[in-house]
Short mmCIF file of C-alpha atoms (C1' of nucleotides) in Angstrom, two decimals:
data_model
loop_
_atom_site.label_atom_id
_atom_site.label_comp_id
_atom_site.label_asym_id
_atom_site.label_seq_id
_atom_site.Cartn_x
_atom_site.Cartn_y
_atom_site.Cartn_z
CA MET N 229 147.73 -9.80 148.27
CA ARG N 230 148.73 -13.02 149.11
CA GLU N 231 149.37 -13.63 152.56
CA GLU N 232 151.73 -11.04 153.33
CA ASP N 233 150.10 -8.92 155.70
CA SER N 234 153.09 -7.11 156.43
CA ASN N 235 152.61 -5.90 153.01
CA TRP N 236 149.15 -5.27 153.07
CA PHE N 237 149.67 -2.95 155.80
CA SER N 238 152.28 -1.01 154.10
CA ARG N 239 150.33 -0.99 151.06
CA TRP N 240 147.47 0.26 152.87
CA GLU N 241 149.38 3.12 154.18
CA GLU N 242 150.73 4.01 150.84
CA GLU N 243 147.55 3.87 149.10
CA LEU N 244 145.63 5.78 151.54
CA PRO N 245 143.56 8.01 149.53
CA SER N 246 143.00 11.45 150.60
CA PRO N 247 139.92 12.03 152.50
CA GLU N 248 138.42 13.83 149.65
CA GLU N 249 139.08 11.04 147.48
CA LEU N 250 137.20 8.51 149.35
CA MET N 251 134.41 10.69 150.24
CA PRO N 252 131.86 9.58 147.73
CA LEU N 253 130.35 6.31 148.19
CA SER N 254 132.70 4.38 150.16
CA GLN N 255 132.04 1.29 148.42
CA THR N 256 133.00 2.28 145.02
CA LEU N 257 136.16 3.86 146.02
CA ILE N 258 137.33 1.52 148.57
CA THR N 259 138.72 -1.53 147.18
CA PRO N 260 137.19 -4.65 148.44
CA ASP N 261 140.26 -5.69 150.06
CA LEU N 262 140.67 -2.56 151.93
CA ALA N 263 137.19 -2.68 152.87
CA LEU N 264 137.67 -6.16 153.99
CA ALA N 265 140.41 -5.24 156.28
CA PHE N 266 138.89 -2.40 157.88
CA ASP N 267 136.86 0.59 157.43
CA ILE N 268 138.82 3.25 156.08
CA ARG N 269 137.91 6.26 157.81
CA ASN N 270 139.39 9.48 158.48
CA PRO N 271 140.34 10.72 161.64
CA ASN N 272 138.49 13.84 161.26
CA ASN N 273 136.24 13.06 158.61
CA SER N 274 134.08 10.45 159.63
CA ASN N 275 131.77 11.55 157.20
CA ASN N 276 132.20 8.65 155.04
CA ASN N 277 130.12 6.77 157.25
CA ILE N 278 128.78 4.08 155.23
CA SER N 279 125.25 3.79 155.50
CA PRO N 280 123.96 0.68 156.83
CA ILE N 281 121.42 -0.01 154.43
CA GLN N 282 120.61 0.26 150.88
CA GLN N 283 123.58 0.41 148.91
CA HIS N 284 122.10 -0.51 145.78
CA ALA N 285 123.80 0.57 142.82
CA SER N 286 126.68 -1.58 142.56
CA PRO N 287 128.86 -0.70 139.73
CA GLN N 288 128.15 -3.99 138.22
CA PRO N 289 124.99 -5.38 137.10
CA GLN N 290 123.86 -7.93 139.41
CA PRO N 291 123.72 -11.38 138.09
CA GLN N 292 120.46 -12.81 138.67
CA PRO N 293 120.16 -15.62 141.00
CA PRO N 294 120.18 -18.86 139.44
CA PRO N 295 116.97 -20.72 138.87
CA SER N 296 115.08 -22.13 141.64
CA ASN N 297 116.77 -22.77 144.75
CA PRO N 298 114.82 -22.86 147.81
CA LEU N 299 117.45 -21.44 149.81
CA PRO N 300 119.88 -19.84 147.53
CA ALA N 301 122.74 -19.40 149.73
CA SER N 302 124.86 -17.29 147.66
CA ALA N 303 122.71 -16.83 144.79
CA THR N 304 121.94 -13.34 145.56
CA THR N 305 125.46 -12.55 146.17
CA PRO N 306 127.17 -10.93 143.37
CA PRO N 307 130.71 -11.68 142.74
CA HIS N 308 131.63 -8.59 144.46
CA PRO N 309 130.36 -8.07 147.76
CA ASN N 310 128.49 -5.06 147.16
CA SER N 311 127.30 -5.12 150.57
CA ALA N 312 130.69 -4.40 151.87
CA GLU N 313 129.82 -1.94 154.17
CA PHE N 314 130.92 -2.92 157.40
CA ALA N 315 133.40 -0.95 159.00
CA ALA N 316 136.09 -2.04 161.09
CA ASP N 317 138.11 0.31 162.94
CA SER N 318 141.22 -1.16 163.87
CA ALA N 319 141.86 0.44 166.99
CA GLU N 320 145.35 -0.87 167.37
CA LEU N 321 146.58 -0.22 164.03
CA GLY N 322 149.16 2.07 165.29
CA SER N 323 151.71 -0.51 165.91
CA GLY N 324 154.18 -1.22 163.44
CA ALA N 325 153.38 -3.70 161.00
CA GLY N 326 154.29 -6.09 163.48
CA GLY N 327 151.11 -7.52 162.86
CA GLU N 328 149.85 -9.17 165.77
CA GLU N 329 146.42 -10.31 165.97
CA PRO N 330 143.77 -7.79 166.00
CA ALA N 331 142.02 -8.04 169.07
CA ARG N 332 139.57 -10.69 168.65
CA THR N 333 137.30 -9.08 170.92
CA LEU N 334 135.94 -6.97 168.20
CA LYS N 335 132.38 -6.25 168.26
CA ARG N 336 130.37 -7.08 165.31
CA PRO N 337 128.20 -4.47 163.91
CA ARG N 338 124.55 -4.92 164.26
CA LEU N 339 123.12 -7.32 161.87
CA VAL N 340 120.48 -5.88 159.61
CA TRP N 341 117.84 -8.30 158.72
CA THR N 342 117.12 -7.66 155.12
CA PRO N 343 114.15 -9.21 153.58
CA GLN N 344 116.32 -11.70 151.91
CA LEU N 345 117.94 -12.72 155.06
CA HIS N 346 114.67 -12.90 156.82
CA LYS N 347 113.40 -15.09 154.00
CA ARG N 348 116.09 -17.53 154.64
CA PHE N 349 115.26 -17.44 158.20
CA VAL N 350 111.62 -18.16 157.61
CA ASP N 351 112.49 -20.96 155.26
CA ALA N 352 114.67 -22.53 157.79
CA VAL N 353 112.10 -22.30 160.42
CA ALA N 354 109.49 -23.65 158.16
CA HIS N 355 111.59 -26.55 157.24
CA LEU N 356 112.47 -27.34 160.69
CA GLY N 357 109.07 -27.11 162.03
CA ILE N 358 108.34 -24.89 164.96
CA LYS N 359 109.37 -27.56 167.29
CA ASN N 360 112.83 -27.89 166.13
CA ALA N 361 113.33 -24.36 165.27
CA VAL N 362 115.72 -23.19 167.87
CA PRO N 363 118.45 -20.69 167.29
CA LYS N 364 121.27 -23.04 166.74
CA THR N 365 119.46 -25.21 164.33
CA ILE N 366 118.10 -22.32 162.42
CA MET N 367 121.41 -20.76 162.12
CA GLN N 368 122.87 -23.92 160.76
CA LEU N 369 120.21 -24.30 158.19
CA MET N 370 120.57 -20.86 157.04
CA SER N 371 124.14 -21.21 156.56
CA VAL N 372 124.85 -17.68 156.28
CA ASP N 373 128.33 -16.93 156.93
CA GLY N 374 128.90 -14.87 159.92
CA LEU N 375 125.52 -15.24 161.38
CA THR N 376 125.58 -16.02 164.97
CA ARG N 377 123.36 -17.89 167.20
CA GLU N 378 122.52 -14.83 169.13
CA ASN N 379 121.57 -12.99 165.98
CA VAL N 380 119.11 -15.73 165.20
CA ALA N 381 117.93 -15.94 168.77
CA SER N 382 117.11 -12.39 168.95
CA HIS N 383 115.37 -12.35 165.62
CA LEU N 384 113.53 -15.52 166.57
CA GLN N 385 112.28 -13.93 169.71
CA LYS N 386 110.79 -11.20 167.77
CA TYR N 387 109.46 -13.39 165.09
CA ARG N 388 107.64 -15.46 167.67
CA LEU N 389 105.96 -12.46 168.97
CA TYR N 390 104.92 -11.56 165.48
CA LEU N 391 103.46 -14.98 164.94
CA LYS N 392 101.64 -14.79 168.23
CA ARG N 393 100.15 -11.61 167.20
CA MET N 394 99.07 -13.00 163.94
CA GLN N 395 97.42 -15.92 165.60
CA GLY N 396 95.64 -13.60 167.85
CA LEU N 397 94.27 -11.67 164.99
CA GLY N 398 92.63 -14.55 163.42
CA GLY N 399 95.42 -15.16 161.22
CA SER N 400 93.83 -15.54 158.01
CA GLY N 401 94.89 -12.26 157.08
CA GLY N 402 98.24 -11.60 155.74
CA ALA N 403 100.05 -14.50 156.80
CA GLY N 404 99.60 -17.56 154.98
CA GLY N 405 96.93 -17.19 152.72
CA GLY N 406 97.83 -14.37 150.84
CA GLY N 407 100.09 -16.42 149.20
CA GLY N 408 102.62 -14.30 150.16
CA ALA N 409 102.58 -12.39 147.29
CA GLY N 410 101.22 -9.29 148.33
CA GLY N 411 100.89 -10.05 151.78
CA LEU N 412 100.76 -6.70 153.29
CA THR N 413 98.78 -7.22 156.24
CA ALA N 414 97.42 -4.02 157.12
CA SER N 415 95.91 -4.86 160.33
CA VAL N 416 98.78 -4.37 162.57
CA ASP N 417 101.07 -1.62 162.98
CA PRO N 418 102.72 -0.96 159.85
CA ALA N 419 105.82 0.08 161.48
CA THR N 420 106.24 -2.94 163.34
CA ASP N 421 106.24 -5.81 161.08
CA HIS N 422 107.00 -4.79 157.66
CA LEU N 423 109.95 -6.88 157.55
CA PHE N 424 108.04 -9.92 158.68
CA ALA N 425 105.30 -9.19 156.26
CA SER N 426 107.77 -9.41 153.55
CA SER N 427 107.93 -13.09 153.77
CA PRO N 428 105.03 -15.40 153.81
CA VAL N 429 104.42 -17.07 156.92
CA PRO N 430 103.80 -20.72 156.51
CA PRO N 431 100.37 -21.56 157.71
CA HIS N 432 101.54 -24.21 160.00
CA PHE N 433 103.23 -21.60 162.07
CA LEU N 434 99.95 -20.28 163.08
CA HIS N 435 98.56 -23.51 164.21
CA PRO N 436 101.12 -25.47 165.90
CA GLY N 437 100.19 -28.95 166.40
CA ARG N 438 96.72 -28.64 165.06
CA SER N 439 95.18 -29.92 162.11
CA ASN N 440 97.21 -28.86 159.24
CA SER N 441 99.38 -31.49 158.07
CA GLU N 442 99.11 -30.61 154.54
CA HIS N 443 102.34 -30.70 153.05
CA PHE N 444 105.32 -29.84 154.84
CA LEU N 445 107.40 -32.13 156.71
CA PRO N 446 110.09 -30.69 158.71
CA PHE N 447 112.79 -32.18 156.72
CA VAL N 448 112.49 -33.57 153.37
CA GLN N 449 113.23 -31.35 150.64
CA VAL N 450 115.29 -28.96 152.46
CA PRO N 451 117.78 -28.56 149.96
CA VAL N 452 119.09 -25.90 151.80
CA ALA N 453 121.15 -23.79 150.07
CA ALA N 454 124.06 -24.73 151.73
CA MET N 455 125.28 -26.37 148.80
CA GLN N 456 125.51 -24.08 146.14
CA HIS N 457 126.72 -25.66 143.09
CA HIS N 458 130.29 -25.71 143.06
CA HIS N 459 130.87 -22.31 144.22
CA HIS N 460 130.12 -22.42 147.72
CA GLN N 461 130.55 -19.09 148.51
CA GLN N 462 127.99 -18.33 150.92
CA GLN N 463 126.72 -15.12 151.49
CA GLN N 464 128.63 -13.46 153.98
CA ILE N 465 127.72 -10.86 156.18
CA ALA N 466 129.01 -7.73 154.84
CA ALA N 467 131.76 -7.86 152.69
CA VAL N 468 134.19 -10.27 153.72
CA ALA N 469 134.85 -12.17 150.69
CA ALA N 470 136.14 -9.43 148.81
CA HIS N 471 139.05 -11.29 147.57
CA PRO N 472 138.72 -14.06 145.27
CA GLN N 473 141.66 -15.33 146.87
CA LEU N 474 140.91 -14.67 150.33
CA GLN N 475 138.11 -16.90 150.77
CA PRO N 476 136.50 -17.49 153.97
CA GLN N 477 138.32 -20.16 155.52
CA TYR N 478 135.55 -22.20 156.46
CA HIS N 479 132.38 -22.90 154.70
CA ARG N 480 129.59 -24.29 156.30
CA GLN N 481 128.59 -27.10 154.35
CA VAL N 482 125.69 -29.17 155.04
CA GLY N 483 125.72 -32.70 154.57
CA HIS N 484 123.63 -34.11 151.99
CA PHE N 485 120.46 -35.30 153.15
CA GLY N 486 118.14 -37.28 151.21
CA SER N 487 114.73 -37.73 152.48
CA PRO N 488 114.39 -39.59 155.52
CA PRO N 489 111.61 -42.00 155.00
CA ASN N 490 110.94 -42.07 158.43
CA GLY N 491 109.48 -39.11 160.05
CA GLN N 492 112.01 -38.73 162.60
CA PHE N 493 113.97 -35.82 162.02
CA GLU N 494 117.57 -36.44 162.22
CA HIS N 495 119.88 -33.77 161.61
CA PRO N 496 121.51 -34.83 158.55
CA PHE N 497 122.51 -31.38 157.86
CA LEU N 498 123.55 -30.01 161.01
CA SER N 499 125.66 -32.74 161.58
CA ARG N 500 128.78 -30.88 162.07
CA GLN N 501 129.65 -27.62 161.00
CA SER N 502 132.63 -26.25 162.16
CA GLN N 503 131.83 -23.03 163.22
CA SER N 504 135.20 -22.65 164.22
CA VAL N 505 136.38 -19.39 163.33
CA HIS N 506 139.83 -20.41 163.23
CA ARG N 507 141.28 -20.09 166.49
CA MET N 508 144.57 -19.51 165.07
CA GLY N 509 146.83 -18.35 167.65
CA ALA N 510 149.95 -18.88 165.97
CA PRO N 511 149.68 -17.65 162.48
CA VAL N 512 150.85 -14.34 163.12
CA HIS N 513 149.91 -12.53 160.02
CA ASN N 514 146.78 -12.43 158.50
CA PRO N 515 144.94 -10.03 160.57
CA VAL N 516 142.51 -9.62 157.95
CA GLN N 517 141.86 -13.09 157.42
CA GLY N 518 141.76 -13.98 160.97
CA TYR N 519 138.27 -13.03 161.20
CA VAL N 520 135.78 -13.32 158.65
CA GLU N 521 134.16 -10.20 159.48
CA ASP N 522 136.14 -7.89 161.31
CA LEU N 523 134.01 -5.13 161.29
CA GLU N 524 133.69 -2.98 164.13
CA SER N 525 132.23 0.04 165.14
CA ALA N 526 133.73 2.18 167.42
CA ASN N 527 133.63 5.52 168.07
CA GLY N 528 131.83 6.55 170.89
CA THR N 529 129.56 9.15 169.80
CA GLY N 530 127.11 7.90 167.45
CA GLY N 531 129.59 6.10 165.44
CA ARG N 532 127.39 3.25 164.79
CA LYS N 533 128.22 1.02 161.97
CA VAL N 534 126.06 -1.56 160.80
CA LEU N 535 126.66 -4.71 159.12
CA THR N 536 124.32 -5.51 156.40
CA LEU N 537 123.82 -8.53 154.40
CA PHE N 538 123.43 -8.56 150.76
CA PRO N 539 120.77 -6.05 150.35
CA THR N 540 120.21 -6.88 146.84
CA GLY N 541 116.65 -6.32 146.42
CA ASP N 542 114.99 -9.28 145.13
CA ASP N 543 111.81 -10.50 146.27
"C1'" DT J 1095 128.95 -27.12 179.92
"C1'" DT J 1096 125.83 -25.63 176.29
"C1'" DC J 1097 121.80 -23.88 174.86
"C1'" DC J 1098 117.29 -21.81 175.04
"C1'" DG J 1099 114.21 -18.00 175.81
"C1'" DA J 1100 112.58 -13.99 178.28
"C1'" DA J 1101 113.91 -9.79 180.06
"C1'" DT J 1102 116.53 -6.03 179.65
"C1'" DA J 1103 119.88 -2.84 177.56
"C1'" DT J 1104 121.67 0.08 173.87
"C1'" DT E 330 112.79 0.60 166.67
"C1'" DA E 331 115.75 -3.07 165.89
"C1'" DT E 332 119.09 -5.68 167.39
"C1'" DA E 333 122.36 -6.99 171.26
"C1'" DT E 334 123.30 -8.57 175.64
"C1'" DT E 335 122.24 -10.47 180.04
"C1'" DC E 336 120.43 -13.82 183.05
"C1'" DG E 337 117.94 -17.83 184.99
"C1'" DG E 338 116.77 -22.22 184.05
"C1'" DA E 339 116.77 -26.71 181.66
#
DNA sequence: TTCCGAATAT
DNA sequence: TATATTCGGA
């Protein structure tokens, strides 16, 4: 697979399995690369709809995440993107292998906030402090590949409502205290905040600007995952990195931040991450690479595909 | 111009 | 419902 896309395309055609063949779990049958490129789906058989969630059972045992790492960026991500379930429908495929850019107007599939992902979110917010926790910053701290600011903003909006609710309830309940461990707060609608309940809410959240103090400075210690030991392979939303070779072209790396003696919170980390998704206009080939996640959904009727992030259950 | 956040849409 | 998108304002 090198860079020859022209080849990949041909190859793709040649190797197209019959519908029956790829029926079973898409993930197992579809090679990562193919998956990476686009969702393989049959014209008539859209049955192979990959289900958004839970795809446990990866053929391979999952490596356990390394020791402690506050924000294990890729820790939970197995070598193989088991989560490769996004689907990309290349609408324009028809054209000869000419290979022009896939429309970059692709829509990303809905992000599914797995408990793991949410955990990172909470950690980031916690580390930033409510004050500084705005979408952009949170997104940067999380350093999850493919996560967008809007994804975070949307989730944050909901999370704030959740916190508010907790406060209103007298908070002691599930949130902080519980130590997180079991924290199932039963008080509120079960249906509503199970996800949120899955991660402990730092106490400070409930009392902004009041008492507290305790531990917890906004910065300090945020080792943020971002730097995974030498393999920075961040988790990526849905598949993407299927290829060892095709790595994401950009990594978000955070700077290294020691601990600012001063309280002022600089942004050592967010200094500059190029979020640039490669605006490559010239490089003709590389449709696949062009976009980290080129998933897409399409299909008008109910063809909803969802992008999920390493669902490896852990926690 | 970018970003945030609430409202609204899907 | 959960997440996305829109929209007014800083």
